[in-house]
Coordinates of C-alpha atoms and ligand atoms in Angstrom, one line a residue:
X964 CA 27.5 180.5 11.5
X965 CA 28.6 177.6 13.7
X966 CA 32.3 177.0 14.0
X967 CA 31.9 173.3 13.6
X968 CA 33.6 172.2 10.4
X969 CA 33.0 168.8 8.8
X970 CA 36.2 167.0 9.8
X971 CA 35.8 163.6 7.9
X972 CA 37.6 164.6 4.6
X973 CA 35.7 162.0 2.6
X974 CA 32.2 163.2 4.0
X975 CA 30.0 165.2 1.7
X976 CA 30.5 168.8 2.5
X977 CA 33.9 168.1 3.9
X978 CA 35.6 171.3 5.2
X979 CA 32.1 172.9 5.1
X980 CA 30.7 174.5 8.1
X981 CA 27.9 172.3 9.8
X982 CA 24.7 174.2 9.9
X983 CA 23.0 174.6 13.3
X984 CA 19.2 174.0 13.7
X985 CA 18.5 177.8 13.4
X986 CA 20.7 178.1 10.2
X987 CA 19.1 175.2 8.3
X988 CA 15.9 177.0 7.3
X989 CA 17.8 180.1 6.0
X990 CA 20.1 177.8 4.0
X991 CA 17.1 175.9 2.5
X992 CA 15.3 179.2 1.6
X993 CA 18.6 180.4 0.1
X994 CA 19.1 177.3 -2.0
X995 CA 15.5 177.2 -3.1
X996 CA 15.8 180.8 -4.2
X997 CA 19.1 180.3 -6.0
X998 CA 18.1 177.2 -7.9
X999 CA 16.2 177.7 -11.2
X1000 CA 13.6 174.9 -11.4
X1001 CA 12.6 173.0 -14.5
X1002 CA 8.7 173.2 -14.7
X1003 CA 8.1 169.7 -16.0
X1004 CA 4.3 170.2 -17.0
X1005 CA 2.7 173.3 -18.3
X1006 CA 0.2 174.4 -20.9
X1007 CA 2.4 177.3 -21.9
X1008 CA 3.7 177.7 -25.5
X1009 CA 6.9 179.1 -27.0
X1010 CA 6.7 182.4 -28.7
X1011 CA 7.0 180.7 -32.3
X1012 CA 3.6 178.9 -31.5
X1013 CA 2.0 182.4 -31.6
X1014 CA -1.3 183.1 -30.2
X1015 CA -1.6 179.6 -28.5
X1016 CA 0.5 181.1 -25.6
X1017 CA -1.8 182.9 -23.1
X1018 CA -0.6 185.7 -21.1
X1019 CA -1.8 189.1 -19.5
X1020 CA -4.4 190.2 -17.0
X1021 CA -7.6 188.9 -18.8
X1022 CA -6.2 185.5 -19.3
X1023 CA -5.1 185.3 -15.6
X1024 CA -8.5 186.3 -14.4
X1025 CA -10.5 183.9 -16.7
X1026 CA -8.4 181.0 -15.6
X1027 CA -10.7 177.9 -15.3
X1028 CA -9.8 177.6 -11.6
X1029 CA -11.4 181.2 -11.2
X1030 CA -14.3 180.4 -13.4
X1031 CA -15.3 177.5 -11.0
X1032 CA -15.0 179.8 -8.0
X1033 CA -17.0 182.5 -9.9
X1034 CA -20.2 180.5 -10.1
X1035 CA -20.0 179.8 -6.3
X1036 CA -19.8 183.6 -5.5
X1037 CA -22.2 185.1 -8.0
X1038 CA -25.7 184.6 -9.5
X1039 CA -24.3 184.5 -13.0
X1040 CA -25.4 181.4 -14.9
X1041 CA -22.6 179.7 -16.9
X1042 CA -24.8 180.1 -20.2
X1043 CA -24.9 183.9 -19.6
X1044 CA -21.1 183.9 -18.8
X1045 CA -20.1 182.2 -21.9
X1046 CA -21.9 184.8 -24.1
X1047 CA -19.6 187.5 -22.6
X1048 CA -16.4 188.8 -24.2
X1049 CA -13.1 187.9 -22.6
X1050 CA -12.8 191.3 -21.0
X1051 CA -16.5 191.2 -19.7
X1052 CA -15.7 187.8 -18.3
X1053 CA -12.6 189.1 -16.5
X1054 CA -14.5 192.1 -15.2
X1055 CA -17.2 189.8 -13.7
X1056 CA -14.8 187.6 -12.0
X1057 CA -12.7 190.5 -10.6
X1058 CA -15.9 192.1 -9.2
X1059 CA -17.2 188.8 -7.7
X1060 CA -14.0 187.4 -6.4
X1061 CA -11.6 190.3 -5.8
X1062 CA -13.9 193.2 -4.9
X1063 CA -17.1 191.9 -3.4
X1064 CA -15.1 189.0 -1.5
X1065 CA -11.6 188.7 -0.2
X1066 CA -9.4 186.8 -2.7
X1067 CA -8.3 184.1 -0.1
X1068 CA -8.4 181.0 -2.2
X1069 CA -5.1 179.6 -3.7
X1070 CA -6.1 180.7 -7.1
X1071 CA -7.2 184.3 -6.3
X1072 CA -4.3 184.9 -4.1
X1073 CA -2.2 183.8 -7.0
X1074 CA -3.5 186.7 -9.1
X1075 CA -2.8 189.1 -6.2
X1076 CA 0.8 187.9 -6.0
X1077 CA 1.3 188.4 -9.8
X1078 CA -0.1 191.9 -9.8
X1079 CA 2.2 192.7 -6.7
X1080 CA 5.2 191.3 -8.5
X1081 CA 4.7 193.9 -11.3
X1082 CA 3.9 196.6 -8.7
X1083 CA 0.3 196.9 -9.8
X1084 CA -2.6 197.7 -7.5
X1085 CA -4.1 194.5 -5.9
X1086 CA -7.3 196.0 -4.6
X1087 CA -8.5 198.2 -7.3
X1088 CA -12.1 198.2 -8.2
X1089 CA -11.2 197.5 -11.9
X1090 CA -8.5 196.2 -14.1
X1091 CA -7.6 199.4 -16.0
X1092 CA -4.2 199.8 -14.6
X1093 CA -3.3 196.1 -15.0
X1094 CA -4.6 196.1 -18.7
X1095 CA -2.5 199.2 -19.5
X1096 CA 0.6 197.6 -18.1
X1097 CA 0.2 194.2 -19.9
X1098 CA -0.6 196.0 -23.2
X1099 CA 2.8 197.7 -22.9
X1100 CA 4.8 194.4 -22.6
X1101 CA 6.7 192.9 -25.6
X1102 CA 6.0 189.1 -25.5
X1103 CA 9.6 187.8 -25.7
X1104 CA 11.1 190.2 -23.2
X1105 CA 8.0 189.6 -21.0
X1106 CA 8.6 185.8 -21.0
X1107 CA 12.2 186.1 -19.9
X1108 CA 11.3 188.5 -17.1
X1109 CA 8.4 186.2 -15.8
X1110 CA 10.8 183.2 -15.9
X1111 CA 13.3 185.2 -13.8
X1112 CA 10.6 186.3 -11.4
X1113 CA 9.4 182.6 -11.1
X1114 CA 12.8 181.2 -10.8
X1115 CA 12.4 178.8 -13.6
X1116 CA 15.0 178.1 -16.3
X1117 CA 12.7 176.2 -18.6
X1118 CA 9.2 174.9 -18.9
X1119 CA 7.7 171.8 -20.5
X1120 CA 4.8 172.4 -22.9
X1121 CA 1.7 170.2 -23.7
X1122 CA 1.6 169.9 -27.5
X1123 CA -1.4 168.1 -29.3
X1124 CA -0.6 166.8 -32.8
X1125 CA -4.3 166.6 -33.4
X1126 CA -5.2 170.2 -32.3
X1127 CA -6.5 172.0 -35.4
X1128 CA -4.8 175.2 -34.3
X1129 CA -1.6 173.8 -33.1
X1130 CA -0.8 170.9 -35.6
X1131 CA -0.5 173.0 -38.8
X1132 CA 2.0 175.3 -36.9
X1133 CA 4.3 172.2 -36.4
X1134 CA 3.7 170.9 -39.9
X1135 CA 4.9 174.2 -41.4
X1136 CA 7.9 174.2 -39.0
X1137 CA 8.4 176.3 -35.8
X1138 CA 11.5 177.9 -34.3
X1139 CA 12.5 175.8 -31.3
X1140 CA 13.2 177.6 -28.0
X1141 CA 15.7 176.2 -25.4
X1142 CA 13.4 177.5 -22.6
X1143 CA 10.3 175.4 -23.9
X1144 CA 10.4 171.8 -24.2
X1145 CA 7.9 170.0 -26.4
X1146 CA 5.7 167.0 -25.2
X1147 CA 3.7 164.9 -27.5
X1148 CA 0.2 164.8 -25.8
X1149 CA -2.0 161.9 -26.8
X1150 CA -5.4 162.4 -25.1
X1151 CA -7.3 162.7 -28.3
X1152 CA -5.8 159.5 -29.7
X1153 CA -6.0 157.4 -26.6
X1154 CA -9.1 158.7 -24.9
X1155 CA -11.2 160.0 -27.8
X1156 CA -10.4 157.7 -30.8
X1157 CA -14.0 157.5 -32.0
X1158 CA -14.1 161.2 -32.4
X1159 CA -10.6 161.7 -33.7
X1160 CA -9.4 158.7 -35.9
X1161 CA -10.5 160.6 -39.0
X1162 CA -8.0 163.4 -38.2
X1163 CA -5.2 160.9 -38.6
X1164 CA -6.7 159.8 -41.9
X1165 CA -6.7 163.4 -42.9
X1166 CA -3.0 163.6 -42.1
X1167 CA -2.4 160.6 -44.3
X1168 CA -2.6 157.6 -42.0
X1169 CA -4.7 154.4 -42.9
X1170 CA -6.4 154.0 -39.6
X1171 CA -10.1 153.1 -39.0
X1172 CA -12.7 153.5 -36.2
X1173 CA -12.1 150.2 -34.7
X1174 CA -8.4 150.8 -34.7
X1175 CA -8.0 147.4 -36.4
X1176 CA -6.0 146.2 -39.4
X1177 CA -3.0 148.3 -40.0
X1178 CA -4.2 151.0 -37.6
X1179 CA -1.7 150.2 -34.9
X1180 CA 1.3 150.2 -37.2
X1181 CA 0.0 153.5 -38.7
X1182 CA -0.3 154.9 -35.3
X1183 CA 3.4 153.9 -34.7
X1184 CA 4.2 155.7 -38.1
X1185 CA 2.2 158.8 -36.9
X1186 CA 4.1 158.9 -33.5
X1187 CA 7.4 158.4 -35.3
X1188 CA 6.8 161.3 -37.7
X1189 CA 5.7 163.6 -34.9
X1190 CA 8.7 162.6 -32.7
X1191 CA 11.0 163.6 -35.7
X1192 CA 9.0 166.8 -36.3
X1193 CA 8.6 167.9 -32.7
X1194 CA 11.6 166.3 -30.7
X1195 CA 9.4 165.7 -27.6
X1196 CA 11.1 164.9 -24.3
X1197 CA 8.3 162.7 -23.4
X1198 CA 4.9 161.5 -24.5
X1199 CA 1.9 162.2 -22.2
X1200 CA -1.7 161.4 -21.7
X1201 CA -4.3 162.2 -18.9
X1202 CA -6.4 159.2 -17.9
X1203 CA -9.7 158.9 -16.1
X1204 CA -10.2 157.5 -12.6
X1205 CA -11.6 154.4 -14.3
X1206 CA -8.4 153.6 -16.2
X1207 CA -7.6 150.0 -16.3
X1208 CA -4.5 148.1 -17.9
X1209 CA -4.5 145.7 -19.5
X1210 CA -8.2 145.9 -20.7
X1211 CA -10.2 145.1 -23.8
X1212 CA -10.2 148.6 -25.3
X1213 CA -8.8 150.6 -28.1
X1214 CA -6.9 152.7 -25.5
X1215 CA -5.2 149.7 -23.8
X1216 CA -4.3 148.2 -27.2
X1217 CA -2.9 151.5 -28.7
X1218 CA -1.0 152.1 -25.4
X1219 CA 0.5 148.5 -25.4
X1220 CA 1.1 148.1 -29.2
X1221 CA 1.9 151.6 -30.4
X1222 CA 2.7 154.3 -27.6
X1223 CA 4.8 152.2 -25.2
X1224 CA 6.9 150.7 -28.0
X1225 CA 7.3 154.0 -29.6
X1226 CA 8.6 155.6 -26.4
X1227 CA 11.1 152.9 -26.1
X1228 CA 12.1 153.4 -29.8
X1229 CA 12.8 157.1 -29.2
X1230 CA 14.2 156.6 -25.8
X1231 CA 11.7 158.9 -24.0
X1232 CA 9.4 158.4 -21.0
X1233 CA 5.6 158.2 -21.0
X1234 CA 3.8 160.5 -18.6
X1235 CA 0.5 159.3 -17.3
X1236 CA -1.7 161.7 -15.3
X1237 CA -4.3 159.5 -13.9
X1238 CA -7.6 160.2 -12.1
X1239 CA -9.7 162.8 -13.9
X1240 CA -13.5 162.5 -13.8
X1241 CA -14.0 164.4 -17.2
X1242 CA -16.8 166.9 -17.5
X1243 CA -18.7 166.1 -14.3
X1244 CA -20.3 169.5 -15.0
X1245 CA -20.1 170.3 -18.7
X1246 CA -21.7 173.6 -18.3
X1247 CA -18.4 174.8 -16.7
X1248 CA -16.5 173.6 -19.8
X1249 CA -12.7 173.5 -18.9
X1250 CA -13.7 174.1 -15.2
X1251 CA -16.1 171.2 -15.4
X1252 CA -13.6 168.4 -14.7
X1253 CA -13.5 166.4 -11.4
X1254 CA -11.2 163.9 -9.6
X1255 CA -11.7 160.4 -8.6
X1256 CA -9.6 157.5 -6.9
X1257 CA -8.1 155.3 -9.5
X1258 CA -7.1 151.7 -9.4
X1259 CA -3.1 152.0 -9.5
X1260 CA -2.7 148.3 -10.2
X1261 CA -2.7 149.5 -13.9
X1262 CA 0.6 151.3 -13.0
X1263 CA 2.0 148.2 -11.4
X1264 CA 1.1 146.1 -14.4
X1265 CA 2.6 148.7 -16.9
X1266 CA 5.9 149.0 -14.9
X1267 CA 6.1 145.2 -14.5
X1268 CA 5.3 144.5 -18.2
X1269 CA 7.7 147.1 -19.7
X1270 CA 10.7 147.4 -17.5
X1271 CA 12.6 149.1 -20.4
X1272 CA 10.2 152.0 -20.4
X1273 CA 10.1 154.9 -18.0
X1274 CA 7.0 156.3 -16.6
X1275 CA 6.4 159.8 -15.3
X1276 CA 3.3 159.4 -13.0
X1277 CA 1.1 162.0 -11.4
X1278 CA -2.3 161.0 -9.8
X1279 CA -5.1 163.4 -9.1
X1280 CA -6.7 161.8 -6.1
X1281 CA -5.3 162.6 -2.7
X1282 CA -6.2 158.9 -1.7
X1283 CA -3.9 157.5 -4.4
X1284 CA -0.8 159.4 -3.2
X1285 CA 0.5 156.9 -0.7
X1286 CA 0.1 153.9 -3.1
X1287 CA 2.0 155.8 -5.7
X1288 CA 4.9 156.2 -3.2
X1289 CA 4.7 152.5 -2.5
X1290 CA 4.8 151.7 -6.2
X1291 CA 7.7 154.1 -6.7
X1292 CA 9.6 152.0 -4.1
X1293 CA 9.0 148.9 -6.2
X1294 CA 9.7 150.1 -9.6
X1295 CA 12.7 152.6 -10.5
X1296 CA 11.3 153.0 -14.0
X1297 CA 8.4 155.0 -12.2
X1298 CA 9.0 158.7 -11.3
X1299 CA 6.2 160.4 -9.3
X1300 CA 5.9 163.9 -10.1
X1301 CA 3.8 167.0 -9.0
X1302 CA 0.9 167.8 -6.8
X1303 CA -1.5 168.0 -9.8
X1304 CA -4.5 170.3 -10.3
X1305 CA -6.8 170.1 -7.3
X1306 CA -3.9 168.9 -5.2
X1307 CA -1.9 172.1 -5.9
X1308 CA -2.9 173.7 -2.6
X1309 CA -0.3 174.4 0.2
X1310 CA -2.2 172.2 2.8
X1311 CA -2.2 169.1 0.5
X1312 CA 1.3 169.8 -1.0
X1313 CA 2.7 169.7 2.6
X1314 CA 1.2 166.3 3.2
X1315 CA 2.2 164.8 -0.1
X1316 CA 5.7 166.1 0.0
X1317 CA 6.4 165.0 3.6
X1318 CA 5.2 161.5 2.8
X1319 CA 7.4 161.4 -0.3
X1320 CA 10.5 162.6 1.4
X1321 CA 10.0 160.0 4.2
X1322 CA 9.3 157.1 1.7
X1323 CA 11.5 158.1 -1.3
X1324 CA 14.1 160.4 0.0
X1325 CA 14.9 162.9 -2.8
X1326 CA 14.2 160.5 -5.6
X1327 CA 11.0 162.2 -6.9
X1328 CA 9.9 165.4 -8.6
X1329 CA 7.9 167.5 -6.0
X1330 CA 5.9 169.9 -8.2
X1331 CA 5.0 171.2 -11.6
X1332 CA 3.0 174.4 -12.2
X1333 CA 0.4 173.3 -14.7
X1334 CA 0.4 176.9 -15.8
X1335 CA -2.1 177.8 -18.6
X1336 CA -1.2 181.5 -18.5
X1337 CA 2.3 182.6 -18.5
X1338 CA 2.5 184.8 -15.4
X1339 CA 1.0 182.0 -13.3
X1340 CA 4.4 180.5 -12.9
X1341 CA 5.4 183.4 -10.7
X1342 CA 2.8 182.5 -7.9
X1343 CA 2.8 178.8 -8.4
X1344 CA 6.6 178.6 -7.9
X1345 CA 6.5 181.1 -5.2
X1346 CA 4.0 179.1 -3.3
X1347 CA 6.0 175.9 -3.8
X1348 CA 9.2 177.5 -2.4
X1349 CA 7.3 178.9 0.6
X1350 CA 5.4 175.6 1.3
X1351 CA 8.6 173.4 0.9
X1352 CA 11.2 175.5 2.7
X1353 CA 9.9 174.4 6.4
X1354 CA 9.2 170.9 5.3
X1355 CA 12.7 170.4 3.8
X1356 CA 14.3 172.4 6.8
X1357 CA 12.5 170.1 9.3
X1358 CA 13.8 167.0 7.4
X1359 CA 17.4 168.2 7.8
X1360 CA 16.9 169.2 11.3
X1361 CA 15.7 165.6 12.1
X1362 CA 18.8 164.3 10.2
X1363 CA 21.1 166.5 12.3
X1364 CA 19.2 165.4 15.4
X1365 CA 19.8 161.7 14.5
X1366 CA 23.5 162.4 14.3
X1367 CA 24.5 163.4 10.6
X1368 CA 25.9 166.9 10.3
X1369 CA 24.2 168.9 7.6
X1370 CA 26.0 171.4 5.3
X1371 CA 24.9 174.0 2.8
X1372 CA 26.2 171.9 -0.1
X1373 CA 24.1 168.9 1.1
X1374 CA 21.0 171.1 0.8
X1375 CA 22.1 172.6 -2.6
X1376 CA 22.7 169.1 -4.0
X1377 CA 19.3 167.8 -2.9
X1378 CA 17.4 170.8 -4.1
X1379 CA 19.1 170.6 -7.5
X1380 CA 18.1 166.9 -7.6
X1381 CA 14.4 167.5 -6.6
X1382 CA 13.9 170.4 -9.1
X1383 CA 16.3 169.7 -11.9
X1384 CA 18.4 166.6 -12.1
X1385 CA 15.8 163.9 -11.3
X1386 CA 13.8 165.1 -14.3
X1387 CA 16.9 165.7 -16.5
X1388 CA 18.2 162.2 -15.9
X1389 CA 14.8 160.6 -16.3
X1390 CA 14.1 162.2 -19.6
X1391 CA 17.7 162.3 -20.7
X1392 CA 17.9 166.2 -20.8
X1393 CA 21.3 167.9 -20.6
X1394 CA 21.7 170.1 -17.6
X1395 CA 22.7 173.8 -18.1
X1396 CA 20.7 176.6 -16.7
X1397 CA 20.8 175.3 -13.0
X1398 CA 21.5 178.4 -10.9
X1399 CA 20.6 182.0 -10.8
X1400 CA 23.6 183.8 -12.5
X1401 CA 24.8 180.6 -14.3
X1402 CA 25.8 181.3 -17.9
Ligands
FIX884 O1 -4.7 167.2 -18.2 C1 -4.0 168.1 -17.8 O2 -2.9 168.4 -18.4 C2 -4.5 169.0 -16.8 O3 -3.6 169.7 -16.1 C3 -5.5 170.1 -17.4 O4 -6.3 169.5 -18.3 C4 -6.3 170.8 -16.4 O5 -7.4 171.5 -17.1 C5 -5.6 171.9 -15.7 O6 -5.3 173.0 -16.2 C6 -5.0 171.6 -14.4 O7 -4.3 172.4 -13.8
ZN885 ZN1 -2.0 170.0 -17.3

């Protein structure tokens, strides 16, 4: 440890030892490991939502990322695959991607990391040992253990008020869980109104196919009642690469006249995840979506038109990342978050995160896991810590070279901001479980 102490009593880290170039990486790794992250977007569900929550080896292996990779490495046809049982599907994927080929992709390596985290064989010819292990786990205790292994204190769910399996659970009342935050997900209402307006009618709302007449005020009433029922910390929607705002469409009208005002009424942000090319290959089902470059002027117009609203924005196209950083410099009601979906690969995460640090300092949310299966948070956050450590360390080394002494508390403050307080403040969440060992 260098003997240099920060002399200036008012400086941050006053009295703290100044870190030398060699010590910075270890300090960054230490603070990344010690900080429990908030996972701001997942498809995980709290225990009181029962079977909606996916976990265990067969769910891990049949993750749609791996299904997409299966069809590149086996002669199996999608139509044959969908006739298989969950277990048969998992066996087929294990054989093709983990036995007959080296699991070098980000998603297959992820499964290896999870098996390894539980001390399970990673190169077996079958999944017998892993199945035995997961069959022996009690869900609640397993969830807490997985969160500890992943270094996350809490996750944000994706809750669909029109989902036929999920909605009735909320209507009957569910036990809240401080480690699982609800989000009101509105894809069916905003992107698929023609297919879903009748579900609102069935829930007692006087809406119609054209979303005319009192439909907008009824959607406002629907959102208000679901906000009271679910207490969401934000509302969210994924949007296609063709998304435009304003535009002559039911989506743009419901967004402007119902969703945006409702978010203001309940004091919560709206999350827009932009750039999906839905079902470019429907035969692959969930694995059939693609990505496309979007016209982000829609974001510019939303931030300009609704300065009282806060927008959590993630964009799917690599080509949109720089623009998003520029817009974030223009609008402080815009919070960029995550390296979403096809961007969640270390090589791309590096590029996006460096650009964001250079353009936004620490005023962004670097990552979310998008976990669909519980144990995925283990490898997705391990990858994030492993990828970001050298990037953050290099940033501090440059700062020191430019003449500003760096201390451990600088690093701790910034990492807490990136992975906790930026989100807590933007959504108005109280901060508690910040650090490993905290109460
Ligand atoms: O829209 C979303 O929330 C996407 O994350 C998902 O639909 C997508 O299927 C996914 O799992 C991405 O990781
Ligand atoms: Zn998602």
